[in-house]
Amino acid sequence: MLGHLIRKCGSALTRAGYKKGDVMAIISPNVPEFPVALLGAASVGMPVALVNPTFTPEEIARQLTSVGASVIFGVAPMAEMLQKMAQMCPSVHQVILLGPPQEGFVCFQQMLQDSGDLFNDNVDVKDTFILPHSSGTTGLPKSVMLTHANVGVNVSQNIHPRTSKNQMATDQYQEIHICLLPFFHSYGITGMLNIGFDLGAKLVTLPRLDVPSYLKAIEDHKPTLLHIVPTLAQLFIKHPALKMENFERVHTLFSSAAPLGAQTANNLLGKFNKPDLLVQEGYGLTEMSPGAMQTPLNNDHLGSCGRLISRTKAKIVDLESGKTLGPNQQGELYMTGPQVMKGYWNNPQATKEMIGEDGWLRSGDVAYYDEGGNFYIVDRLKELIKVKGLQVAPAELEDILSGHPAVVEAAVIGIPDEHAGELPRAYVVRKPGMESVSDAEIRTYVDSKVSSHKQIKGGIEFCDALPKNNLGKVLRRELRSQYAQAK
């Protein structure tokens, strides 16, 4: 049935004049039709840009413009915003809408009435499949080119029987996964959607995190595996009345996107008190499709981010000398494997900075490994902030802050938060004579221009000058140190 709908969607796109290389942008919550649009476009050679539907119109417009999107897929409740997006981006020719027919939109349901005769799967495994957004190790967000081969290989790596307790569907058994984490995120698109398809799993989509709906879905569908992030782990641990009978079939709680921590993992095991429950953590980057490491299948080494999955190599490099280090020595983590991205879309310089000529990809994370090959993340070299597993680029917020008439310069760091993991905090230098401008005024200015997870909820601190090195680069580590000492 799914393959039949994919052929119809691909044929309809071809009939509308779209060709191999044209970009479709999906701006949608998790809905059952998401994979039909995704695979319908991708199967006829159209790279698919994955866009966070909670972004502001300005943020979405920047992403669509950067990839030159030709067509948008979205849902009816977002119609007005999608129309505005199309007007802001000259490259966009049409907006496909999931919902009742509306003037000015292409109806997705009507597209699926296509005969399918123009479907032409002339896709090479080296062609770009998806374009998720990432900030890399530094700078503004960029679109990551992940090929069909990248994602396909990473699916196989992540469900290898020595890596995962997931099982292929049979007449007697089927995995059941609750798809709560967003498909626009690499964890959601590969870890849940594509892996789920490969397993023949039953996938239950939820459009947003609504705790009662999430717990009701668990009760109704009795999942076998739950994909979580640390925020959801805390929800389970602290919820006063979880119905444990609804979790009887769960064999794995799989966490990624942000460090889980040994204490949280042990708290989960204590909460569920199931002898056969696996609390597993994965590590990766969008640029790695995204998986690179997973913890063992026996709950050993809780607190590590795992061991390398198949066909993946890693090394720890000294931050000063660039020499490769041995066990229990801290340095920057580099990785390579068949899941390493093709590069950043239309950004060869950023690609060159991320991937060396030898194919090793910089993680931007300070890490070490022990004699057993278990890796541990110590710190981040990269500027990226992770709020509830979502990326926030300091450069993006700093650019907005600099646009305020009272601001000379600003720097943004992430500060620890029990619920979100991190929150953005800004250090601002005001222009002479503008000292009366309050932090509330500046925060309102920034927060009105960004989506919720990017808002400066960690506060604003005014200062006379930002700490910098002799090349004028802001020393964020000093700002983090100042914040830690003040606490």
JSON list of C-alpha atoms in Angstrom, two decimals, residues 269-458:
[
{"chain": "A", "resi": 269, "resn": "LEU", "atom": "CA", "xyz": [15.97, 1.09, 35.43]},
{"chain": "A", "resi": 270, "resn": "GLY", "atom": "CA", "xyz": [14.82, 1.60, 39.01]},
{"chain": "A", "resi": 271, "resn": "LYS", "atom": "CA", "xyz": [11.54, 3.18, 37.97]},
{"chain": "A", "resi": 272, "resn": "PHE", "atom": "CA", "xyz": [10.52, 0.40, 35.58]},
{"chain": "A", "resi": 273, "resn": "ASN", "atom": "CA", "xyz": [12.08, -2.45, 37.58]},
{"chain": "A", "resi": 274, "resn": "LYS", "atom": "CA", "xyz": [12.06, -4.82, 34.59]},
{"chain": "A", "resi": 275, "resn": "PRO", "atom": "CA", "xyz": [14.91, -7.35, 34.60]},
{"chain": "A", "resi": 276, "resn": "ASP", "atom": "CA", "xyz": [15.01, -7.56, 30.81]},
{"chain": "A", "resi": 277, "resn": "LEU", "atom": "CA", "xyz": [14.73, -3.79, 30.10]},
{"chain": "A", "resi": 278, "resn": "LEU", "atom": "CA", "xyz": [17.59, -2.26, 28.14]},
{"chain": "A", "resi": 279, "resn": "VAL", "atom": "CA", "xyz": [18.37, 1.43, 28.63]},
{"chain": "A", "resi": 280, "resn": "GLN", "atom": "CA", "xyz": [20.47, 2.20, 25.59]},
{"chain": "A", "resi": 281, "resn": "GLU", "atom": "CA", "xyz": [22.17, 5.40, 24.54]},
{"chain": "A", "resi": 282, "resn": "GLY", "atom": "CA", "xyz": [23.28, 6.39, 21.07]},
{"chain": "A", "resi": 283, "resn": "TYR", "atom": "CA", "xyz": [25.68, 9.04, 19.86]},
{"chain": "A", "resi": 284, "resn": "GLY", "atom": "CA", "xyz": [25.90, 10.69, 16.49]},
{"chain": "A", "resi": 285, "resn": "LEU", "atom": "CA", "xyz": [25.71, 13.84, 14.45]},
{"chain": "A", "resi": 286, "resn": "THR", "atom": "CA", "xyz": [23.37, 14.94, 11.71]},
{"chain": "A", "resi": 287, "resn": "GLU", "atom": "CA", "xyz": [26.49, 14.80, 9.52]},
{"chain": "A", "resi": 288, "resn": "MET", "atom": "CA", "xyz": [26.83, 11.07, 10.38]},
{"chain": "A", "resi": 289, "resn": "SER", "atom": "CA", "xyz": [23.29, 10.21, 9.14]},
{"chain": "A", "resi": 290, "resn": "PRO", "atom": "CA", "xyz": [23.22, 10.37, 12.30]},
{"chain": "A", "resi": 291, "resn": "GLY", "atom": "CA", "xyz": [24.33, 7.19, 14.14]},
{"chain": "A", "resi": 292, "resn": "ALA", "atom": "CA", "xyz": [27.93, 6.42, 15.10]},
{"chain": "A", "resi": 293, "resn": "MET", "atom": "CA", "xyz": [27.86, 4.72, 18.51]},
{"chain": "A", "resi": 294, "resn": "GLN", "atom": "CA", "xyz": [25.51, 2.71, 20.73]},
{"chain": "A", "resi": 295, "resn": "THR", "atom": "CA", "xyz": [25.92, 1.32, 24.22]},
{"chain": "A", "resi": 296, "resn": "PRO", "atom": "CA", "xyz": [26.02, -2.49, 24.70]},
{"chain": "A", "resi": 297, "resn": "LEU", "atom": "CA", "xyz": [22.95, -4.70, 25.03]},
{"chain": "A", "resi": 298, "resn": "ASN", "atom": "CA", "xyz": [23.54, -5.53, 28.71]},
{"chain": "A", "resi": 299, "resn": "ASN", "atom": "CA", "xyz": [23.23, -2.15, 30.49]},
{"chain": "A", "resi": 300, "resn": "ASP", "atom": "CA", "xyz": [26.99, -2.08, 31.07]},
{"chain": "A", "resi": 301, "resn": "HIS", "atom": "CA", "xyz": [28.91, 1.19, 30.99]},
{"chain": "A", "resi": 302, "resn": "LEU", "atom": "CA", "xyz": [25.91, 3.41, 31.67]},
{"chain": "A", "resi": 303, "resn": "GLY", "atom": "CA", "xyz": [26.99, 7.01, 31.22]},
{"chain": "A", "resi": 304, "resn": "SER", "atom": "CA", "xyz": [29.11, 6.30, 28.19]},
{"chain": "A", "resi": 305, "resn": "CYS", "atom": "CA", "xyz": [27.83, 7.26, 24.75]},
{"chain": "A", "resi": 306, "resn": "GLY", "atom": "CA", "xyz": [28.57, 3.81, 23.42]},
{"chain": "A", "resi": 307, "resn": "ARG", "atom": "CA", "xyz": [30.86, 1.77, 21.24]},
{"chain": "A", "resi": 308, "resn": "LEU", "atom": "CA", "xyz": [31.36, 2.23, 17.52]},
{"chain": "A", "resi": 309, "resn": "ILE", "atom": "CA", "xyz": [28.71, 0.64, 15.33]},
{"chain": "A", "resi": 310, "resn": "SER", "atom": "CA", "xyz": [29.77, -1.52, 12.38]},
{"chain": "A", "resi": 311, "resn": "ARG", "atom": "CA", "xyz": [32.01, -0.06, 9.63]},
{"chain": "A", "resi": 312, "resn": "THR", "atom": "CA", "xyz": [32.66, 3.07, 11.72]},
{"chain": "A", "resi": 313, "resn": "LYS", "atom": "CA", "xyz": [36.06, 4.26, 12.92]},
{"chain": "A", "resi": 314, "resn": "ALA", "atom": "CA", "xyz": [36.98, 6.93, 15.44]},
{"chain": "A", "resi": 315, "resn": "LYS", "atom": "CA", "xyz": [40.09, 8.54, 16.84]},
{"chain": "A", "resi": 316, "resn": "ILE", "atom": "CA", "xyz": [40.88, 11.06, 19.57]},
{"chain": "A", "resi": 317, "resn": "VAL", "atom": "CA", "xyz": [43.10, 13.92, 18.44]},
{"chain": "A", "resi": 318, "resn": "ASP", "atom": "CA", "xyz": [45.16, 16.16, 20.72]},
{"chain": "A", "resi": 319, "resn": "LEU", "atom": "CA", "xyz": [43.72, 19.68, 20.70]},
{"chain": "A", "resi": 320, "resn": "GLU", "atom": "CA", "xyz": [47.14, 21.34, 20.41]},
{"chain": "A", "resi": 321, "resn": "SER", "atom": "CA", "xyz": [49.41, 18.99, 18.48]},
{"chain": "A", "resi": 322, "resn": "GLY", "atom": "CA", "xyz": [46.87, 17.18, 16.31]},
{"chain": "A", "resi": 323, "resn": "LYS", "atom": "CA", "xyz": [48.42, 13.83, 17.27]},
{"chain": "A", "resi": 324, "resn": "THR", "atom": "CA", "xyz": [46.27, 10.74, 17.67]},
{"chain": "A", "resi": 325, "resn": "LEU", "atom": "CA", "xyz": [45.85, 9.81, 21.34]},
{"chain": "A", "resi": 326, "resn": "GLY", "atom": "CA", "xyz": [45.41, 6.49, 23.10]},
{"chain": "A", "resi": 327, "resn": "PRO", "atom": "CA", "xyz": [42.88, 5.24, 25.69]},
{"chain": "A", "resi": 328, "resn": "ASN", "atom": "CA", "xyz": [41.80, 7.51, 28.55]},
{"chain": "A", "resi": 329, "resn": "GLN", "atom": "CA", "xyz": [43.29, 10.63, 26.97]},
{"chain": "A", "resi": 330, "resn": "GLN", "atom": "CA", "xyz": [41.02, 13.54, 26.20]},
{"chain": "A", "resi": 331, "resn": "GLY", "atom": "CA", "xyz": [40.97, 15.22, 22.80]},
{"chain": "A", "resi": 332, "resn": "GLU", "atom": "CA", "xyz": [38.65, 15.99, 19.91]},
{"chain": "A", "resi": 333, "resn": "LEU", "atom": "CA", "xyz": [36.63, 13.08, 18.55]},
{"chain": "A", "resi": 334, "resn": "TYR", "atom": "CA", "xyz": [36.99, 12.39, 14.81]},
{"chain": "A", "resi": 335, "resn": "MET", "atom": "CA", "xyz": [34.94, 9.76, 12.97]},
{"chain": "A", "resi": 336, "resn": "THR", "atom": "CA", "xyz": [34.73, 8.17, 9.56]},
{"chain": "A", "resi": 337, "resn": "GLY", "atom": "CA", "xyz": [32.54, 5.58, 7.88]},
{"chain": "A", "resi": 338, "resn": "PRO", "atom": "CA", "xyz": [30.12, 5.07, 4.98]},
{"chain": "A", "resi": 339, "resn": "GLN", "atom": "CA", "xyz": [27.48, 7.17, 6.79]},
{"chain": "A", "resi": 340, "resn": "VAL", "atom": "CA", "xyz": [29.56, 10.39, 6.66]},
{"chain": "A", "resi": 341, "resn": "MET", "atom": "CA", "xyz": [27.61, 13.08, 4.82]},
{"chain": "A", "resi": 342, "resn": "LYS", "atom": "CA", "xyz": [28.24, 14.04, 1.22]},
{"chain": "A", "resi": 343, "resn": "GLY", "atom": "CA", "xyz": [28.79, 17.63, 2.40]},
{"chain": "A", "resi": 344, "resn": "TYR", "atom": "CA", "xyz": [26.91, 20.84, 3.13]},
{"chain": "A", "resi": 345, "resn": "TRP", "atom": "CA", "xyz": [24.56, 22.05, 0.42]},
{"chain": "A", "resi": 346, "resn": "ASN", "atom": "CA", "xyz": [26.20, 24.82, -1.65]},
{"chain": "A", "resi": 347, "resn": "ASN", "atom": "CA", "xyz": [28.82, 25.36, 1.05]},
{"chain": "A", "resi": 348, "resn": "PRO", "atom": "CA", "xyz": [32.13, 23.77, 0.05]},
{"chain": "A", "resi": 349, "resn": "GLN", "atom": "CA", "xyz": [34.12, 25.86, 2.52]},
{"chain": "A", "resi": 350, "resn": "ALA", "atom": "CA", "xyz": [32.08, 24.64, 5.50]},
{"chain": "A", "resi": 351, "resn": "THR", "atom": "CA", "xyz": [32.36, 21.08, 4.15]},
{"chain": "A", "resi": 352, "resn": "LYS", "atom": "CA", "xyz": [36.14, 21.40, 3.94]},
{"chain": "A", "resi": 353, "resn": "GLU", "atom": "CA", "xyz": [36.29, 22.65, 7.53]},
{"chain": "A", "resi": 354, "resn": "MET", "atom": "CA", "xyz": [34.20, 19.70, 8.72]},
{"chain": "A", "resi": 355, "resn": "ILE", "atom": "CA", "xyz": [35.67, 16.81, 6.69]},
{"chain": "A", "resi": 356, "resn": "GLY", "atom": "CA", "xyz": [39.39, 16.43, 6.00]},
{"chain": "A", "resi": 357, "resn": "GLU", "atom": "CA", "xyz": [40.83, 15.22, 2.72]},
{"chain": "A", "resi": 358, "resn": "ASP", "atom": "CA", "xyz": [41.33, 11.84, 4.40]},
{"chain": "A", "resi": 359, "resn": "GLY", "atom": "CA", "xyz": [37.58, 11.53, 5.03]},
{"chain": "A", "resi": 360, "resn": "TRP", "atom": "CA", "xyz": [37.69, 12.02, 8.81]},
{"chain": "A", "resi": 361, "resn": "LEU", "atom": "CA", "xyz": [34.84, 14.15, 10.15]},
{"chain": "A", "resi": 362, "resn": "ARG", "atom": "CA", "xyz": [35.33, 16.49, 13.10]},
{"chain": "A", "resi": 363, "resn": "SER", "atom": "CA", "xyz": [32.75, 16.05, 15.83]},
{"chain": "A", "resi": 364, "resn": "GLY", "atom": "CA", "xyz": [33.53, 19.24, 17.74]},
{"chain": "A", "resi": 365, "resn": "ASP", "atom": "CA", "xyz": [33.25, 17.16, 20.92]},
{"chain": "A", "resi": 366, "resn": "VAL", "atom": "CA", "xyz": [35.99, 16.57, 23.49]},
{"chain": "A", "resi": 367, "resn": "ALA", "atom": "CA", "xyz": [35.95, 12.86, 24.35]},
{"chain": "A", "resi": 368, "resn": "TYR", "atom": "CA", "xyz": [37.98, 9.85, 25.39]},
{"chain": "A", "resi": 369, "resn": "TYR", "atom": "CA", "xyz": [37.63, 6.08, 25.17]},
{"chain": "A", "resi": 370, "resn": "ASP", "atom": "CA", "xyz": [38.55, 3.34, 27.63]},
{"chain": "A", "resi": 371, "resn": "GLU", "atom": "CA", "xyz": [40.37, 0.06, 27.02]},
{"chain": "A", "resi": 372, "resn": "GLY", "atom": "CA", "xyz": [37.04, -1.61, 26.21]},
{"chain": "A", "resi": 373, "resn": "GLY", "atom": "CA", "xyz": [36.27, 0.81, 23.39]},
{"chain": "A", "resi": 374, "resn": "ASN", "atom": "CA", "xyz": [33.55, 2.69, 25.29]},
{"chain": "A", "resi": 375, "resn": "PHE", "atom": "CA", "xyz": [33.48, 6.39, 24.44]},
{"chain": "A", "resi": 376, "resn": "TYR", "atom": "CA", "xyz": [32.70, 9.22, 26.83]},
{"chain": "A", "resi": 377, "resn": "ILE", "atom": "CA", "xyz": [31.84, 12.80, 25.87]},
{"chain": "A", "resi": 378, "resn": "VAL", "atom": "CA", "xyz": [33.52, 15.32, 28.18]},
{"chain": "A", "resi": 379, "resn": "ASP", "atom": "CA", "xyz": [32.76, 18.71, 26.64]},
{"chain": "A", "resi": 380, "resn": "ARG", "atom": "CA", "xyz": [31.91, 20.42, 23.38]},
{"chain": "A", "resi": 381, "resn": "LEU", "atom": "CA", "xyz": [34.40, 22.39, 21.37]},
{"chain": "A", "resi": 382, "resn": "LYS", "atom": "CA", "xyz": [31.68, 23.44, 19.03]},
{"chain": "A", "resi": 383, "resn": "GLU", "atom": "CA", "xyz": [29.49, 26.40, 19.84]},
{"chain": "A", "resi": 384, "resn": "LEU", "atom": "CA", "xyz": [26.25, 24.52, 19.39]},
{"chain": "A", "resi": 385, "resn": "ILE", "atom": "CA", "xyz": [23.63, 24.67, 22.15]},
{"chain": "A", "resi": 386, "resn": "LYS", "atom": "CA", "xyz": [21.23, 21.74, 22.61]},
{"chain": "A", "resi": 387, "resn": "VAL", "atom": "CA", "xyz": [17.77, 22.64, 23.95]},
{"chain": "A", "resi": 388, "resn": "LYS", "atom": "CA", "xyz": [15.63, 19.53, 24.48]},
{"chain": "A", "resi": 389, "resn": "GLY", "atom": "CA", "xyz": [17.78, 17.82, 21.85]},
{"chain": "A", "resi": 390, "resn": "LEU", "atom": "CA", "xyz": [17.23, 20.62, 19.29]},
{"chain": "A", "resi": 391, "resn": "GLN", "atom": "CA", "xyz": [20.15, 22.60, 17.92]},
{"chain": "A", "resi": 392, "resn": "VAL", "atom": "CA", "xyz": [20.56, 26.30, 18.58]},
{"chain": "A", "resi": 393, "resn": "ALA", "atom": "CA", "xyz": [23.39, 28.13, 16.80]},
{"chain": "A", "resi": 394, "resn": "PRO", "atom": "CA", "xyz": [24.81, 30.98, 18.92]},
{"chain": "A", "resi": 395, "resn": "ALA", "atom": "CA", "xyz": [25.80, 32.83, 15.74]},
{"chain": "A", "resi": 396, "resn": "GLU", "atom": "CA", "xyz": [22.14, 33.05, 14.71]},
{"chain": "A", "resi": 397, "resn": "LEU", "atom": "CA", "xyz": [21.08, 34.61, 18.02]},
{"chain": "A", "resi": 398, "resn": "GLU", "atom": "CA", "xyz": [24.12, 36.89, 18.07]},
{"chain": "A", "resi": 399, "resn": "ASP", "atom": "CA", "xyz": [23.25, 38.16, 14.62]},
{"chain": "A", "resi": 400, "resn": "ILE", "atom": "CA", "xyz": [19.73, 39.05, 15.82]},
{"chain": "A", "resi": 401, "resn": "LEU", "atom": "CA", "xyz": [21.05, 40.66, 19.01]},
{"chain": "A", "resi": 402, "resn": "SER", "atom": "CA", "xyz": [23.45, 42.81, 16.98]},
{"chain": "A", "resi": 403, "resn": "GLY", "atom": "CA", "xyz": [20.48, 44.16, 15.06]},
{"chain": "A", "resi": 404, "resn": "HIS", "atom": "CA", "xyz": [19.07, 45.81, 18.20]},
{"chain": "A", "resi": 405, "resn": "PRO", "atom": "CA", "xyz": [19.86, 49.55, 18.15]},
{"chain": "A", "resi": 406, "resn": "ALA", "atom": "CA", "xyz": [21.22, 49.46, 21.71]},
{"chain": "A", "resi": 407, "resn": "VAL", "atom": "CA", "xyz": [23.66, 46.58, 21.20]},
{"chain": "A", "resi": 408, "resn": "VAL", "atom": "CA", "xyz": [27.34, 46.93, 20.28]},
{"chain": "A", "resi": 409, "resn": "GLU", "atom": "CA", "xyz": [28.11, 43.21, 20.37]},
{"chain": "A", "resi": 410, "resn": "ALA", "atom": "CA", "xyz": [26.88, 40.07, 22.01]},
{"chain": "A", "resi": 411, "resn": "ALA", "atom": "CA", "xyz": [27.84, 36.46, 22.71]},
{"chain": "A", "resi": 412, "resn": "VAL", "atom": "CA", "xyz": [25.55, 33.53, 23.44]},
{"chain": "A", "resi": 413, "resn": "ILE", "atom": "CA", "xyz": [26.38, 30.37, 25.38]},
{"chain": "A", "resi": 414, "resn": "GLY", "atom": "CA", "xyz": [24.39, 27.40, 26.63]},
{"chain": "A", "resi": 415, "resn": "ILE", "atom": "CA", "xyz": [23.87, 27.03, 30.36]},
{"chain": "A", "resi": 416, "resn": "PRO", "atom": "CA", "xyz": [22.78, 23.81, 32.11]},
{"chain": "A", "resi": 417, "resn": "ASP", "atom": "CA", "xyz": [19.07, 23.29, 32.74]},
{"chain": "A", "resi": 418, "resn": "GLU", "atom": "CA", "xyz": [17.50, 20.28, 34.44]},
{"chain": "A", "resi": 419, "resn": "HIS", "atom": "CA", "xyz": [14.53, 20.07, 32.10]},
{"chain": "A", "resi": 420, "resn": "ALA", "atom": "CA", "xyz": [15.84, 21.36, 28.75]},
{"chain": "A", "resi": 421, "resn": "GLY", "atom": "CA", "xyz": [19.44, 20.17, 28.97]},
{"chain": "A", "resi": 422, "resn": "GLU", "atom": "CA", "xyz": [20.68, 23.64, 28.07]},
{"chain": "A", "resi": 423, "resn": "LEU", "atom": "CA", "xyz": [19.24, 27.13, 27.65]},
{"chain": "A", "resi": 424, "resn": "PRO", "atom": "CA", "xyz": [20.67, 30.03, 25.61]},
{"chain": "A", "resi": 425, "resn": "ARG", "atom": "CA", "xyz": [22.16, 32.85, 27.72]},
{"chain": "A", "resi": 426, "resn": "ALA", "atom": "CA", "xyz": [23.33, 36.13, 26.19]},
{"chain": "A", "resi": 427, "resn": "TYR", "atom": "CA", "xyz": [26.15, 38.46, 27.23]},
{"chain": "A", "resi": 428, "resn": "VAL", "atom": "CA", "xyz": [25.52, 41.91, 25.80]},
{"chain": "A", "resi": 429, "resn": "VAL", "atom": "CA", "xyz": [27.59, 45.07, 25.48]},
{"chain": "A", "resi": 430, "resn": "ARG", "atom": "CA", "xyz": [25.34, 48.13, 25.18]},
{"chain": "A", "resi": 431, "resn": "LYS", "atom": "CA", "xyz": [26.16, 51.25, 23.19]},
{"chain": "A", "resi": 432, "resn": "PRO", "atom": "CA", "xyz": [27.25, 54.33, 25.19]},
{"chain": "A", "resi": 433, "resn": "GLY", "atom": "CA", "xyz": [24.20, 56.26, 26.32]},
{"chain": "A", "resi": 434, "resn": "MET", "atom": "CA", "xyz": [21.92, 53.23, 25.95]},
{"chain": "A", "resi": 435, "resn": "GLU", "atom": "CA", "xyz": [22.38, 51.87, 29.46]},
{"chain": "A", "resi": 436, "resn": "SER", "atom": "CA", "xyz": [18.70, 52.44, 30.23]},
{"chain": "A", "resi": 437, "resn": "VAL", "atom": "CA", "xyz": [17.69, 49.69, 27.78]},
{"chain": "A", "resi": 438, "resn": "SER", "atom": "CA", "xyz": [16.67, 46.72, 29.90]},
{"chain": "A", "resi": 439, "resn": "ASP", "atom": "CA", "xyz": [17.36, 43.02, 29.52]},
{"chain": "A", "resi": 440, "resn": "ALA", "atom": "CA", "xyz": [13.60, 42.44, 29.23]},
{"chain": "A", "resi": 441, "resn": "GLU", "atom": "CA", "xyz": [13.40, 44.77, 26.25]},
{"chain": "A", "resi": 442, "resn": "ILE", "atom": "CA", "xyz": [16.25, 43.06, 24.44]},
{"chain": "A", "resi": 443, "resn": "ARG", "atom": "CA", "xyz": [14.95, 39.60, 25.23]},
{"chain": "A", "resi": 444, "resn": "THR", "atom": "CA", "xyz": [11.50, 40.51, 23.89]},
{"chain": "A", "resi": 445, "resn": "TYR", "atom": "CA", "xyz": [13.17, 41.78, 20.71]},
{"chain": "A", "resi": 446, "resn": "VAL", "atom": "CA", "xyz": [15.04, 38.49, 20.17]},
{"chain": "A", "resi": 447, "resn": "ASP", "atom": "CA", "xyz": [12.32, 36.11, 21.33]},
{"chain": "A", "resi": 448, "resn": "SER", "atom": "CA", "xyz": [9.84, 37.61, 18.87]},
{"chain": "A", "resi": 449, "resn": "LYS", "atom": "CA", "xyz": [12.09, 36.62, 15.98]},
{"chain": "A", "resi": 450, "resn": "VAL", "atom": "CA", "xyz": [12.86, 33.00, 16.85]},
{"chain": "A", "resi": 451, "resn": "SER", "atom": "CA", "xyz": [11.08, 29.79, 17.74]},
{"chain": "A", "resi": 452, "resn": "SER", "atom": "CA", "xyz": [10.52, 28.81, 21.34]},
{"chain": "A", "resi": 453, "resn": "HIS", "atom": "CA", "xyz": [13.57, 26.60, 21.85]},
{"chain": "A", "resi": 454, "resn": "LYS", "atom": "CA", "xyz": [15.86, 29.38, 20.61]},
{"chain": "A", "resi": 455, "resn": "GLN", "atom": "CA", "xyz": [14.51, 32.03, 22.97]},
{"chain": "A", "resi": 456, "resn": "ILE", "atom": "CA", "xyz": [16.97, 33.45, 25.49]},
{"chain": "A", "resi": 457, "resn": "LYS", "atom": "CA", "xyz": [15.45, 31.69, 28.46]},
{"chain": "A", "resi": 458, "resn": "GLY", "atom": "CA", "xyz": [18.82, 31.49, 30.21]}
]
